[in-house]
Amino acid sequence: MRLISVIGSSTATPDSDEYQFAYRLGQLIAEKGFGVVCGGRTGIMEAVCKGAKEKGGLTIGIMPSLDGNDANRYVDIKINTGIGFARNPIVVASGELVIAVGGNYGTLSEIAYSLVYGKTVLGYKTHKVDGVIEIEKVEDVLEYLK
């Protein structure tokens, strides 16, 4: 299965624009037959997994912990690493496209790794970094899902 990496803040709440965007993004990714890979926790990661699951999609969480107890309830496959934020390069390396939604320093590090790896990076309300293609709506992702 082809995978899309989605990265973003673990503190985004269900009433935030970024959470709602990620939720709709998950739905779109699943509808187009792709799986979602993310950090598996809360916020943007939960939102994208929830949206994907509601459309029958596969969700994979690259977990920071050894036991995976920090996974959100929408993660199908937990890959427990025990390496905390050091998992970030694995999250972005696992997808053929990286989509950043909001985010803080962890997201910034994932953007950097994505660009080092030569990945296409789309960004919605995220860090302004050379190489990140800014998008304004979920449908903007469609031209990159090929």
XYZ file of N, CA and C in Angstrom:
438
model
N 0.837 -1.183 0.000
C 0.000 0.000 0.000
C 0.881 1.245 0.000
N 0.461 2.226 -0.721
C 1.172 3.503 -0.768
C 0.767 4.345 0.444
N 1.766 5.009 1.045
C 1.542 5.753 2.282
C 1.830 7.237 2.130
N 1.067 8.034 2.862
C 1.273 9.474 2.954
C 1.599 9.786 4.408
N 2.690 10.520 4.637
C 3.062 10.938 5.993
C 2.363 12.254 6.322
N 1.732 12.301 7.475
C 1.086 13.523 7.943
C 1.703 13.891 9.283
N 2.166 15.126 9.386
C 2.851 15.594 10.583
C 2.162 16.857 11.089
N 2.289 17.111 12.390
C 1.690 18.318 12.960
C 1.634 18.248 14.467
N 1.064 19.262 15.034
C 1.043 19.444 16.482
C 0.250 18.369 17.223
N 0.818 17.932 18.338
C 0.107 16.981 19.201
C -0.901 17.699 20.092
N -0.883 19.031 20.099
C -1.777 19.780 20.992
C -2.988 20.387 20.280
N -3.128 20.158 18.973
C -4.300 20.674 18.251
C -5.561 20.042 18.832
N -6.575 20.857 19.047
C -7.828 20.386 19.641
C -8.914 20.246 18.582
N -9.926 19.404 18.844
C -10.979 19.164 17.852
C -11.702 20.427 17.361
N -11.683 21.494 18.135
C -12.353 22.716 17.690
C -11.440 23.629 16.861
N -10.183 23.235 16.652
C -9.252 24.077 15.901
C -9.363 23.824 14.401
N -9.035 24.838 13.641
C -9.049 24.739 12.189
C -8.073 23.661 11.712
N -6.892 23.591 12.340
C -5.895 22.615 11.919
C -6.382 21.181 12.140
N -7.027 20.931 13.271
C -7.559 19.589 13.553
C -8.602 19.221 12.495
N -9.509 20.134 12.207
C -10.554 19.866 11.218
C -9.958 19.629 9.830
N -8.929 20.390 9.491
C -8.243 20.195 8.214
C -7.654 18.788 8.154
N -6.939 18.392 9.214
C -6.306 17.076 9.254
C -7.341 15.950 9.181
N -8.465 16.137 9.834
C -9.554 15.154 9.791
C -10.043 14.970 8.347
N -10.304 16.068 7.652
C -10.757 15.997 6.258
C -9.652 15.424 5.364
N -8.404 15.759 5.685
C -7.270 15.226 4.944
C -7.210 13.707 5.056
N -7.398 13.193 6.250
C -7.415 11.744 6.449
C -8.493 11.069 5.617
N -9.669 11.689 5.574
C -10.750 11.141 4.759
C -10.351 11.091 3.284
N -9.781 12.181 2.802
C -9.386 12.262 1.401
C -8.299 11.242 1.061
N -7.317 11.130 1.923
C -6.226 10.174 1.694
C -6.789 8.751 1.578
N -7.683 8.386 2.488
C -8.278 7.042 2.456
C -9.156 6.850 1.222
N -9.930 7.855 0.868
C -10.795 7.757 -0.313
C -9.988 7.524 -1.577
N -8.775 8.039 -1.618
C -7.917 7.883 -2.792
C -7.076 6.615 -2.733
N -7.277 5.793 -1.690
C -6.631 4.491 -1.619
C -5.245 4.469 -0.995
N -4.863 5.553 -0.327
C -3.564 5.607 0.342
C -3.737 5.315 1.828
N -2.670 4.890 2.462
C -2.646 4.746 3.905
C -2.001 5.971 4.525
N -2.246 6.154 5.816
C -1.686 7.281 6.572
C -0.608 6.760 7.507
N 0.531 7.438 7.535
C 1.547 7.174 8.537
C 1.805 8.483 9.271
N 1.890 8.394 10.607
C 2.079 9.592 11.424
C 2.754 9.186 12.728
N 2.879 10.136 13.634
C 3.484 9.862 14.936
C 2.563 9.141 15.898
N 1.301 8.918 15.499
C 0.392 8.044 16.232
C -0.234 8.568 17.506
N 0.039 9.809 17.864
C -0.441 10.297 19.156
C -1.691 11.175 19.011
N -1.725 12.300 19.708
C -2.905 13.167 19.778
C -2.836 14.294 18.744
N -3.804 15.193 18.805
C -3.816 16.376 17.950
C -3.982 16.042 16.482
N -3.096 16.579 15.653
C -3.156 16.369 14.203
C -3.085 14.883 13.872
N -2.265 14.149 14.610
C -2.113 12.715 14.356
C -3.424 11.975 14.586
N -4.115 12.305 15.656
C -5.420 11.711 15.940
C -6.430 12.095 14.864
N -6.444 13.365 14.491
C -7.423 13.852 13.514
C -7.287 13.151 12.169
N -6.058 13.040 11.668
C -5.862 12.413 10.363
C -6.202 10.925 10.421
N -5.868 10.272 11.523
C -6.205 8.852 11.677
C -7.713 8.650 11.773
N -8.371 9.513 12.519
C -9.833 9.418 12.664
C -10.514 9.559 11.307
N -10.117 10.571 10.538
C -10.704 10.767 9.216
C -10.462 9.580 8.298
N -9.245 9.065 8.309
C -8.918 7.918 7.458
C -9.716 6.684 7.857
N -9.803 6.424 9.163
C -10.539 5.242 9.644
C -12.002 5.308 9.246
N -12.599 6.490 9.320
C -14.021 6.632 8.974
C -14.280 6.317 7.505
N -13.245 6.379 6.687
C -13.380 6.056 5.266
C -12.748 4.711 4.925
N -12.471 3.905 5.952
C -11.957 2.559 5.731
C -10.475 2.482 5.423
N -9.732 3.553 5.724
C -8.306 3.587 5.424
C -7.445 2.924 6.481
N -6.201 2.660 6.114
C -5.207 2.073 7.007
C -4.416 3.192 7.669
N -4.198 3.065 8.987
C -3.425 4.062 9.726
C -2.279 3.391 10.468
N -1.104 4.018 10.360
C 0.103 3.494 10.992
C 0.686 4.584 11.880
N 0.988 4.234 13.113
C 1.604 5.171 14.045
C 3.016 4.739 14.380
N 3.982 5.610 14.107
C 5.368 5.372 14.513
C 5.479 5.962 15.919
N 5.404 5.111 16.921
C 5.239 5.547 18.301
C 6.566 5.894 18.975
N 6.541 6.926 19.823
C 7.754 7.295 20.551
C 8.075 6.336 21.693
N 7.082 5.616 22.152
C 7.235 4.761 23.335
C 7.557 3.316 22.947
N 7.925 2.536 23.958
C 8.165 1.108 23.754
C 6.889 0.282 23.786
N 5.877 0.768 24.492
C 4.664 -0.033 24.657
C 3.491 0.411 23.795
N 3.561 1.582 23.191
C 2.478 2.044 22.331
C 1.228 2.494 23.061
N 1.297 2.585 24.395
C 0.122 3.018 25.153
C -0.285 4.457 24.869
N 0.585 5.216 24.225
C 0.283 6.606 23.897
C -0.383 6.750 22.526
N -0.703 5.644 21.879
C -1.347 5.697 20.561
C -2.781 6.191 20.678
N -3.198 6.950 19.677
C -4.619 7.328 19.635
C -5.431 6.109 19.205
N -6.703 6.140 19.491
C -7.555 4.955 19.270
C -7.818 4.630 17.800
N -7.365 5.489 16.893
C -7.606 5.264 15.469
C -6.392 4.670 14.747
N -5.352 4.336 15.483
C -4.156 3.742 14.886
C -4.368 2.233 14.726
N -4.222 1.745 13.497
C -4.349 0.306 13.226
C -3.076 -0.439 13.580
N -1.961 0.089 13.126
C -0.674 -0.571 13.315
C 0.231 0.356 14.104
N 0.671 -0.118 15.267
C 1.597 0.653 16.095
C 2.995 0.076 15.905
N 3.913 0.959 15.546
C 5.316 0.569 15.478
C 5.995 1.252 16.656
N 6.228 0.474 17.698
C 6.780 1.012 18.946
C 8.298 1.120 18.835
N 8.813 2.330 19.080
C 10.243 2.552 18.868
C 11.034 2.762 20.161
N 10.415 3.375 21.163
C 11.139 3.684 22.394
C 12.190 4.768 22.225
N 12.111 5.532 21.144
C 13.154 6.532 20.883
C 12.635 7.973 20.882
N 11.429 8.194 21.365
C 10.914 9.555 21.478
C 10.912 10.302 20.154
N 11.373 11.568 20.202
C 11.386 12.402 18.999
C 12.359 11.893 17.938
N 13.260 11.033 18.311
C 14.193 10.469 17.325
C 13.458 9.628 16.293
N 12.176 9.367 16.506
C 11.371 8.635 15.530
C 10.979 9.507 14.342
N 11.113 10.825 14.472
C 10.629 11.739 13.439
C 11.149 11.441 12.037
N 12.438 11.114 11.862
C 12.885 10.780 10.504
C 12.190 9.541 9.941
N 11.820 8.618 10.809
C 11.143 7.401 10.359
C 9.735 7.731 9.875
N 9.055 8.626 10.589
C 7.697 9.034 10.191
C 7.713 9.579 8.766
N 8.624 10.509 8.488
C 8.614 11.148 7.165
C 9.216 10.265 6.079
N 10.160 9.407 6.433
C 10.755 8.510 5.438
C 9.748 7.456 4.977
N 8.729 7.186 5.772
C 7.781 6.110 5.484
C 6.729 6.477 4.446
N 6.540 7.759 4.188
C 5.536 8.182 3.213
C 6.173 8.698 1.943
N 5.426 8.596 0.847
C 5.970 9.114 -0.412
C 5.732 10.602 -0.566
N 4.873 11.149 0.259
C 4.551 12.569 0.290
C 4.399 12.938 1.755
N 4.808 14.155 2.142
C 4.687 14.598 3.523
C 3.782 15.821 3.554
N 2.799 15.797 4.458
C 1.892 16.930 4.611
C 1.971 17.411 6.052
N 2.386 18.674 6.215
C 2.508 19.286 7.537
C 1.288 20.153 7.801
N 0.688 19.958 8.978
C -0.483 20.739 9.376
C -0.159 21.403 10.712
N -0.008 22.732 10.686
C 0.354 23.442 11.916
C 1.684 22.940 12.423
N 1.804 22.851 13.738
C 2.977 22.218 14.324
C 3.913 23.144 15.057
N 4.780 22.516 15.823
C 5.782 23.212 16.623
C 7.164 22.708 16.225
N 8.078 22.588 17.195
C 9.451 22.206 16.877
C 9.581 20.777 16.362
N 8.770 19.859 16.867
C 8.820 18.488 16.355
C 8.458 18.455 14.880
N 7.430 19.205 14.512
C 7.023 19.294 13.109
C 8.113 19.948 12.277
N 8.733 20.976 12.828
C 9.821 21.651 12.120
C 10.960 20.667 11.823
N 11.290 19.811 12.792
C 12.348 18.827 12.555
C 11.926 17.833 11.475
N 10.658 17.452 11.469
C 10.169 16.519 10.449
C 10.198 17.157 9.063
N 9.862 18.448 8.989
C 9.955 19.157 7.706
C 11.400 19.127 7.219
N 12.333 19.424 8.114
C 13.747 19.433 7.742
C 14.187 18.063 7.231
N 13.856 17.002 7.946
C 14.213 15.659 7.483
C 13.575 15.359 6.126
N 12.335 15.754 5.954
C 11.647 15.509 4.682
C 12.398 16.143 3.521
N 12.826 17.381 3.715
C 13.544 18.085 2.653
C 14.926 17.482 2.420
N 15.597 17.064 3.497
C 16.892 16.382 3.356
C 16.713 15.110 2.526
N 15.606 14.389 2.747
C 15.335 13.141 2.039
C 14.789 13.353 0.627
N 14.577 14.622 0.242
C 14.079 14.907 -1.100
C 12.590 14.682 -1.277
N 11.849 14.673 -0.178
C 10.398 14.461 -0.242
C 9.683 15.746 -0.651
N 8.555 15.606 -1.320
C 7.668 16.739 -1.545
C 6.956 17.002 -0.230
N 6.963 18.269 0.206
C 6.337 18.641 1.464
C 5.272 19.696 1.197
N 4.048 19.376 1.567
C 2.945 20.332 1.494
C 2.689 20.854 2.899
N 2.330 22.120 3.023
C 2.114 22.680 4.344
C 0.858 23.507 4.446
N 0.101 23.244 5.503
C -1.091 24.022 5.822
C -0.881 24.688 7.180
N -0.817 26.001 7.181
C -0.631 26.774 8.412
C 0.533 26.238 9.246
N 1.641 26.009 8.565
C 2.813 25.460 9.237
C 3.992 26.410 9.090
N 5.170 25.936 9.427
C 6.385 26.748 9.366
C 6.661 27.205 7.939
N 7.099 28.445 7.799
C 7.476 28.997 6.495
C 8.933 28.611 6.234
N 9.119 27.574 5.468
C 10.444 27.032 5.177
C 10.573 26.903 3.663
N 11.708 27.340 3.117
C 11.945 27.152 1.684
C 11.813 25.675 1.344
N 11.044 25.387 0.303
C 10.843 24.010 -0.123
C 9.493 23.450 0.274
N 8.809 24.102 1.220
C 7.473 23.654 1.611
C 6.449 24.346 0.707
N 5.611 23.567 0.076
C 4.573 24.090 -0.811
C 3.339 24.389 0.036
N 2.977 25.662 0.118
C 1.835 26.049 0.937
C 0.532 25.680 0.234
N -0.378 25.098 1.003
C -1.714 24.782 0.492
C -2.744 25.470 1.370
N -3.923 25.697 0.804
C -4.969 26.423 1.525
C -6.193 25.582 1.826
N -6.387 24.508 1.047
C -7.549 23.647 1.271
C -7.157 22.198 1.013
N -7.920 21.305 1.589
C -7.616 19.876 1.494
C -7.503 19.431 0.042
N -8.364 19.936 -0.804
C -8.383 19.513 -2.206
C -7.089 19.856 -2.943
N -6.300 20.791 -2.413
C -5.021 21.131 -3.040
C -4.066 19.934 -3.056
N -4.307 18.970 -2.185
C -3.450 17.783 -2.095
C -3.635 16.861 -3.295
N -4.796 16.925 -3.918
C -5.137 15.970 -4.979
C -4.108 15.907 -6.101
N -3.553 17.030 -6.518
C -2.609 16.997 -7.638
C -1.304 16.289 -7.275
N -1.064 16.072 -5.996
C 0.170 15.412 -5.540
C -0.050 13.935 -5.230
N -1.292 13.470 -5.238
C -1.605 12.055 -4.965
C -1.699 11.309 -6.281
N -0.551 11.003 -6.838
C -0.537 10.342 -8.145
C 0.166 9.015 -8.071
